[in-house]
Amino acid sequence: MKLQGPRGTRDFYPEAMAWRRRLEDAWRTVSVRHGFEEVDGPIFETQELYKIKSGDGILSEIFHVRHPQGDAEFAIRPEFTPTLARMVAARANGLPKPIKWFATPNFCRAERPQRGRLREFWQWNVDIIGAEGALADAECILVAVDLLREFGMTSQHVVVRISHREVVRQILLRLGVAEEKLTEAFELLDRREKMEHDAFVESATLLGLDGAKVERFLQMCRRRYPVGEIDHLARSIGMEEGFESLRELEEQLIGFGIGDWCAYDLGIVRGLAYYTGTVFELHEASGMERAVAGGGRYDKLIELFGGPKMSAVGFGMGDVVLTNVLQDKGLLPEDVTPQPDVFVLASSEAGAGSLRRVIADLREAGVHARFSYKSTTNVGKLLKEANQSRARFALLLGDAVSDGEGELKDLDTGDQQVVKLAGVADRLSV
Amino acid sequence: MKLQGPRGTRDFYPEAMAWRRRLEDAWRTVSVRHGFEEVDGPIFETQELYKIKSGDGILSEIFHVRHPQGDAEFAIRPEFTPTLARMVAARANGLPKPIKWFATPNFCRAERPQRGRLREFWQWNVDIIGAEGALADAECILVAVDLLREFGMTSQHVVVRISHREVVRQILLRLGVAEEKLTEAFELLDRREKMEHDAFVESATLLGLDGAKVERFLQMCRRRYPVGEIDHLARSIGMEEGFESLRELEEQLIGFGIGDWCAYDLGIVRGLAYYTGTVFELHEASGMERAVAGGGRYDKLIELFGGPKMSAVGFGMGDVVLTNVLQDKGLLPEDVTPQPDVFVLASSEAGAGSLRRVIADLREAGVHARFSYKSTTNVGKLLKEANQSRARFALLLGDAVSDGEGELKDLDTGDQQVVKLAGVADRLSV
């Protein structure tokens, strides 16, 4: 018998778990210092909740959940936004604005497992609700950038690609796409990198974008301008309409000092009716990996979930792609499992008699203290185990325990000195 | 439209979430200092995995999960032990012994929600695998006790009730229960507090325990002896067999200095074939609440999951009962949401121009810094918002920002002084 976990999920043995915690702690620390408060919802929700945002199509992409005696249709959460929208809608009036929330939960999606995409993953969600204007968009981007800086990344490693639904809408209208075909055009645009060129051209023609217009459009998508050069971008497109919000965003990003991380990329679309303004993705500079993070403004969603009309902007960052990128850049910390402060060992019978109490007292005082399960007083063997545990110190308990004394050995330097057991916790917790 | 989360689950708004994190952090901190390493598994597993330990009956108690295009039967995890056993079995040979693991995940059970019991809950799991002998049992109990101490609880608040499967087995044999009826007798014993007295007596009689013997048995279950008085316990039962392990455990508990937290209670059974030796439950002293934690020794389980023969002992502690007990004792911390270090505000146009950069720099330096989304330089209004945020300091940016200076106001004392912006992060992160 060889039992395995479900396909596309992970078993977190201690080393992998320590890294997951390190990442979650970084998400949390960065969120908190940017003034966000943590929230969470249930691991499963009604399927209805997901249909509100994504339609019936979502049912083929989520894990279905059922109470053994119930008939309600639930699903393991595939994303956080519907839960967030439900929670905001339920207490919209009582919460101080803007609402700045983050979450770091796990999600499941019924997708084919592949590089950068698993069936169970952890995702950091950062959202600002109830603040119109580009300041909130820029603050979200600042938070994402600050997380990357926390792991030693720079603007050489990652680019924030920024677009705006209104700019793209104006371009499509100019190229002759009818108002009623815009949704379809956005959908097509979103799928373009997954399509054959010919199929894309054919679909585009049906939307009123003939050959030359398609080429012109693709050209616009390929053009990149750094943030700070929005005039060049507008001029290259030959259009002023739709740029107001993007200009305001540029000013805010520069105000926060992160203009050098950001570039315009009109090819970033990110889904459909959901986003209403700024959209952005963080990509590894070479563009080879999936997006490290992505988000944008969604001003109509809270209302859709039964809340008042409230503007909103946010992003998600998954653990899988981020870990891959950190690894590729040589920035993944090696072994982040906790290091013991001390390994306590008995070198005599008297020492063995006191060992448990010394261990219990040290731990109660906050010291990470280990001991051997081998019943031996062979100091050589025990010191070997102490070294394997990566402890900073070994505390040797011999006959002097009756005088309240032991010997503290620095396992790096080998220095050894007699210490009073009563004071050793203070010394070790420094 | 009023959308709600599924029955028996919780939405964690910031204050509730901050408490959950505080609790999880305590679980983690205590586990680590006792030398345990954190692990985790998938949120769903195959139903097969749960049937190995609990039989087909488990299917009526778990949430069923299905991939929309698949036919495999999964379930949201109702407990951690099967995942743990699977993970240990898969790498049993490569892992240093004893394996000391902990986990703090969420679980779902299809139960009727009631006080102390929800459909989604968080549970701390602590296990030692590969160490025979009562030292490991005692270390598990020590860890549980240390967690309670971390929240200010004492042996006046909580009692560790201890029993041993072998002692109870010997008692039942002595009372005339046939060897082949022992499993049924344990099951009956486990259900006794949920049964009418008459129904219990009737079932007991069928197992060979007539009226007088039942009374004698129930009397034994009601008798409590503190740890340290095992001789009294044995004498009161009139039996020496089966006490060897319990005597060893007593010695270890006293060695760790936690004898005063523990008492013998032969009425503690905890399930069925699963446990093989020591069993224990931590109960609020009055006995009014469900168990705060429970566990015991399960020496046959790793083998059952395809691993080698390995002894094991562990316990689980849920978030719901613990929180209820802390609340009842007045030990639940009030508001544990993070307090901002500083609220930065602009008192002039020049200050407003610098504010975003000051904010970004402070946060990058690790300072929890907030600002107002209101576009005003009205210091009175802004200080009011600063106070509402519970920030320790306000940093006022006026025209002196051009000289790299601001004013730092202590929001508790009202003290205010001119500071260099370049050094303010160091000062605030102290």
Short mmCIF file of C-alpha atoms in Angstrom, two decimals, chain B residues 19-256:
data_model
loop_
_atom_site.label_atom_id
_atom_site.label_comp_id
_atom_site.label_asym_id
_atom_site.label_seq_id
_atom_site.Cartn_x
_atom_site.Cartn_y
_atom_site.Cartn_z
CA TRP B 19 -7.34 36.64 18.05
CA ARG B 20 -7.12 33.57 15.79
CA ARG B 21 -3.60 34.61 14.80
CA ARG B 22 -2.63 35.23 18.41
CA LEU B 23 -3.81 31.72 19.27
CA GLU B 24 -2.07 30.13 16.28
CA ASP B 25 1.12 32.04 17.11
CA ALA B 26 0.98 30.73 20.68
CA TRP B 27 0.47 27.16 19.41
CA ARG B 28 3.44 27.63 17.11
CA THR B 29 5.75 29.36 19.59
CA VAL B 30 5.10 26.77 22.28
CA SER B 31 5.53 23.85 19.86
CA VAL B 32 8.83 25.18 18.54
CA ARG B 33 10.39 25.76 21.95
CA HIS B 34 9.48 22.17 22.86
CA GLY B 35 11.44 21.03 19.82
CA PHE B 36 8.55 20.19 17.48
CA GLU B 37 8.64 20.89 13.74
CA GLU B 38 5.63 22.16 11.84
CA VAL B 39 4.02 20.16 9.02
CA ASP B 40 0.81 20.41 7.01
CA GLY B 41 -1.09 18.41 4.41
CA PRO B 42 -3.78 19.13 1.81
CA ILE B 43 -7.18 20.57 2.79
CA PHE B 44 -8.82 17.56 1.14
CA GLU B 45 -7.80 13.90 1.01
CA THR B 46 -9.24 10.73 -0.52
CA GLN B 47 -12.19 9.28 1.42
CA GLU B 48 -10.22 6.03 1.40
CA LEU B 49 -7.67 7.58 3.75
CA TYR B 50 -10.30 8.29 6.38
CA LYS B 51 -11.92 4.88 6.00
CA ILE B 52 -8.61 3.18 6.88
CA LYS B 53 -8.71 4.62 10.37
CA SER B 54 -12.43 4.99 11.02
CA GLY B 55 -14.29 2.61 8.72
CA ASP B 56 -17.21 3.45 6.40
CA GLY B 57 -19.09 5.17 9.23
CA ILE B 58 -16.87 8.22 8.78
CA LEU B 59 -18.61 9.00 5.48
CA SER B 60 -21.67 10.36 7.26
CA GLU B 61 -19.53 12.76 9.33
CA ILE B 62 -17.37 14.43 6.67
CA PHE B 63 -17.90 16.91 3.84
CA HIS B 64 -17.65 15.11 0.50
CA VAL B 65 -15.51 16.69 -2.23
CA ARG B 66 -15.52 15.99 -5.95
CA HIS B 67 -13.53 17.26 -8.92
CA PRO B 68 -16.13 18.48 -11.45
CA GLN B 69 -14.77 16.17 -14.17
CA GLY B 70 -13.41 13.41 -11.93
CA ASP B 71 -14.90 10.41 -10.20
CA ALA B 72 -12.53 10.11 -7.26
CA GLU B 73 -14.18 10.55 -3.86
CA PHE B 74 -12.47 13.14 -1.67
CA ALA B 75 -13.33 14.75 1.65
CA ILE B 76 -12.39 17.95 3.42
CA ARG B 77 -10.08 16.78 6.25
CA PRO B 78 -12.03 16.16 9.48
CA GLU B 79 -8.83 15.56 11.47
CA PHE B 80 -5.07 15.46 10.98
CA THR B 81 -4.02 11.98 12.12
CA PRO B 82 -4.65 10.11 8.83
CA THR B 83 -2.64 12.74 6.91
CA LEU B 84 0.10 12.55 9.52
CA ALA B 85 0.18 8.75 9.36
CA ARG B 86 0.32 8.85 5.55
CA MET B 87 3.18 11.38 5.60
CA VAL B 88 5.15 9.45 8.23
CA ALA B 89 4.60 6.14 6.42
CA ALA B 90 5.86 7.62 3.13
CA ARG B 91 9.21 8.73 4.59
CA ALA B 92 9.49 6.65 7.76
CA ASN B 93 13.01 5.45 7.02
CA GLY B 94 14.48 8.82 6.09
CA LEU B 95 13.26 10.81 9.09
CA PRO B 96 15.38 11.14 12.29
CA LYS B 97 13.64 9.59 15.32
CA PRO B 98 11.75 10.45 17.32
CA ILE B 99 9.68 12.43 14.82
CA LYS B 100 8.25 15.40 16.73
CA TRP B 101 5.69 17.18 14.56
CA PHE B 102 2.96 19.72 15.09
CA ALA B 103 0.32 21.27 12.82
CA THR B 104 -2.25 24.06 13.26
CA PRO B 105 -4.68 23.64 10.36
CA ASN B 106 -8.44 23.98 9.89
CA PHE B 107 -10.77 20.97 9.68
CA CYS B 108 -14.41 20.47 8.71
CA ARG B 109 -16.92 18.05 10.18
CA ALA B 110 -20.55 17.60 9.15
CA GLU B 111 -21.82 17.93 12.71
CA ARG B 112 -24.72 19.87 14.18
CA PRO B 113 -23.21 23.22 15.26
CA GLN B 114 -23.48 23.81 19.03
CA ARG B 115 -21.49 25.36 21.88
CA GLY B 116 -17.87 24.33 21.56
CA ARG B 117 -18.45 22.58 18.24
CA LEU B 118 -18.52 24.16 14.78
CA ARG B 119 -18.40 22.75 11.26
CA GLU B 120 -15.10 24.49 10.53
CA PHE B 121 -12.53 24.82 13.29
CA TRP B 122 -8.80 25.14 13.85
CA GLN B 123 -6.94 22.47 15.74
CA TRP B 124 -3.43 22.19 17.09
CA ASN B 125 -1.98 18.70 16.61
CA VAL B 126 1.14 17.61 18.50
CA ASP B 127 2.65 14.15 17.94
CA ILE B 128 5.76 12.19 18.82
CA ILE B 129 6.39 9.18 16.60
CA GLY B 130 9.04 6.56 17.11
CA ALA B 131 9.54 6.90 20.87
CA GLU B 132 8.27 4.13 23.07
CA GLY B 133 7.89 4.71 26.77
CA ALA B 134 6.08 7.23 28.92
CA LEU B 135 8.64 10.03 28.42
CA ALA B 136 6.96 10.87 25.10
CA ASP B 137 3.47 10.71 26.64
CA ALA B 138 4.63 13.06 29.38
CA GLU B 139 6.31 15.46 26.94
CA CYS B 140 3.05 15.76 24.97
CA ILE B 141 1.17 16.61 28.17
CA LEU B 142 3.91 19.10 29.10
CA VAL B 143 3.45 20.90 25.77
CA ALA B 144 -0.33 21.13 26.25
CA VAL B 145 0.11 22.45 29.80
CA ASP B 146 2.72 24.98 28.67
CA LEU B 147 0.27 26.37 26.08
CA LEU B 148 -2.31 26.92 28.81
CA ARG B 149 0.31 28.63 30.99
CA GLU B 150 1.09 30.92 28.04
CA PHE B 151 -2.44 32.32 28.37
CA GLY B 152 -2.22 32.70 32.13
CA MET B 153 -3.98 29.49 33.11
CA THR B 154 -2.96 27.48 36.15
CA SER B 155 -3.71 24.04 37.55
CA GLN B 156 -6.70 25.72 39.26
CA HIS B 157 -8.28 26.33 35.85
CA VAL B 158 -7.62 23.09 34.00
CA VAL B 159 -7.06 19.44 34.93
CA VAL B 160 -5.32 16.84 32.79
CA ARG B 161 -7.43 13.70 33.24
CA ILE B 162 -5.41 10.58 32.58
CA SER B 163 -6.34 6.97 32.02
CA HIS B 164 -4.73 3.94 30.42
CA ARG B 165 -6.30 1.44 28.07
CA GLU B 166 -4.46 -1.45 29.68
CA VAL B 167 -5.71 -0.64 33.19
CA VAL B 168 -9.30 -0.38 31.99
CA ARG B 169 -8.87 -3.61 30.01
CA GLN B 170 -7.67 -5.43 33.12
CA ILE B 171 -10.60 -4.08 35.14
CA LEU B 172 -13.11 -5.20 32.53
CA LEU B 173 -11.53 -8.67 32.34
CA ARG B 174 -11.67 -8.94 36.14
CA LEU B 175 -15.32 -7.96 36.14
CA GLY B 176 -15.94 -10.85 33.79
CA VAL B 177 -16.13 -9.23 30.34
CA ALA B 178 -14.91 -11.80 27.80
CA GLU B 179 -11.77 -10.97 25.81
CA GLU B 180 -13.82 -10.89 22.58
CA LYS B 181 -16.32 -8.43 24.06
CA LEU B 182 -13.67 -5.88 25.12
CA THR B 183 -13.95 -3.71 22.03
CA GLU B 184 -17.70 -3.45 22.48
CA ALA B 185 -17.20 -2.66 26.15
CA PHE B 186 -14.83 0.19 25.31
CA GLU B 187 -17.34 1.56 22.81
CA LEU B 188 -20.08 1.41 25.43
CA LEU B 189 -17.86 3.11 27.98
CA ASP B 190 -17.10 5.90 25.53
CA ARG B 191 -20.81 6.54 24.93
CA ARG B 192 -21.93 6.29 28.57
CA GLU B 193 -22.37 10.02 29.21
CA LYS B 194 -24.56 10.37 26.13
CA MET B 195 -26.82 7.44 27.20
CA GLU B 196 -29.76 7.04 29.60
CA HIS B 197 -28.65 5.13 32.71
CA ASP B 198 -31.13 2.28 32.04
CA ALA B 199 -29.98 1.81 28.46
CA PHE B 200 -26.38 1.75 29.64
CA VAL B 201 -27.12 -0.89 32.30
CA GLU B 202 -28.98 -3.00 29.74
CA SER B 203 -26.11 -2.89 27.23
CA ALA B 204 -23.58 -3.59 29.98
CA THR B 205 -25.51 -6.64 31.13
CA LEU B 206 -25.31 -8.05 27.59
CA LEU B 207 -21.52 -7.73 27.84
CA GLY B 208 -21.46 -9.73 31.06
CA LEU B 209 -21.58 -6.80 33.48
CA ASP B 210 -24.60 -7.34 35.67
CA GLY B 211 -26.11 -4.69 37.94
CA ALA B 212 -23.62 -4.87 40.81
CA LYS B 213 -20.64 -5.01 38.48
CA VAL B 214 -21.89 -2.02 36.48
CA GLU B 215 -22.22 -0.01 39.67
CA ARG B 216 -18.75 -1.07 40.74
CA PHE B 217 -17.38 -0.03 37.37
CA LEU B 218 -19.11 3.35 37.34
CA GLN B 219 -17.80 3.96 40.84
CA MET B 220 -14.26 3.35 39.59
CA CYS B 221 -14.87 5.81 36.78
CA ARG B 222 -16.00 8.47 39.24
CA ARG B 223 -13.04 8.12 41.57
CA ARG B 224 -10.26 10.68 41.03
CA TYR B 225 -6.74 10.44 42.36
CA PRO B 226 -4.10 13.11 41.84
CA VAL B 227 -0.97 12.09 39.99
CA GLY B 228 1.48 11.07 42.69
CA GLU B 229 -1.05 8.77 44.33
CA ILE B 230 -1.03 5.87 41.94
CA ASP B 231 -0.65 3.42 44.83
CA HIS B 232 -3.96 4.62 46.25
CA LEU B 233 -5.60 4.22 42.87
CA ALA B 234 -4.32 0.68 42.43
CA ARG B 235 -5.33 -0.24 45.96
CA SER B 236 -8.83 1.18 45.53
CA ILE B 237 -9.30 -1.02 42.51
CA GLY B 238 -7.62 -3.94 44.17
CA MET B 239 -5.40 -4.73 41.22
CA GLU B 240 -1.77 -4.37 40.21
CA GLU B 241 -1.89 -5.56 36.59
CA GLY B 242 -1.79 -2.91 33.83
CA PHE B 243 -0.31 -0.22 36.07
CA GLU B 244 3.33 -0.51 34.88
CA SER B 245 3.06 2.15 32.15
CA LEU B 246 0.96 4.44 34.28
CA ARG B 247 3.58 4.27 37.05
CA GLU B 248 6.25 5.18 34.55
CA LEU B 249 4.11 8.07 33.28
CA GLU B 250 3.61 9.37 36.80
CA GLU B 251 7.35 9.43 37.35
CA GLN B 252 7.87 11.39 34.10
CA LEU B 253 5.10 13.92 34.79
CA ILE B 254 6.57 14.63 38.22
CA GLY B 255 10.01 14.86 36.60
CA PHE B 256 8.71 17.61 34.30
#
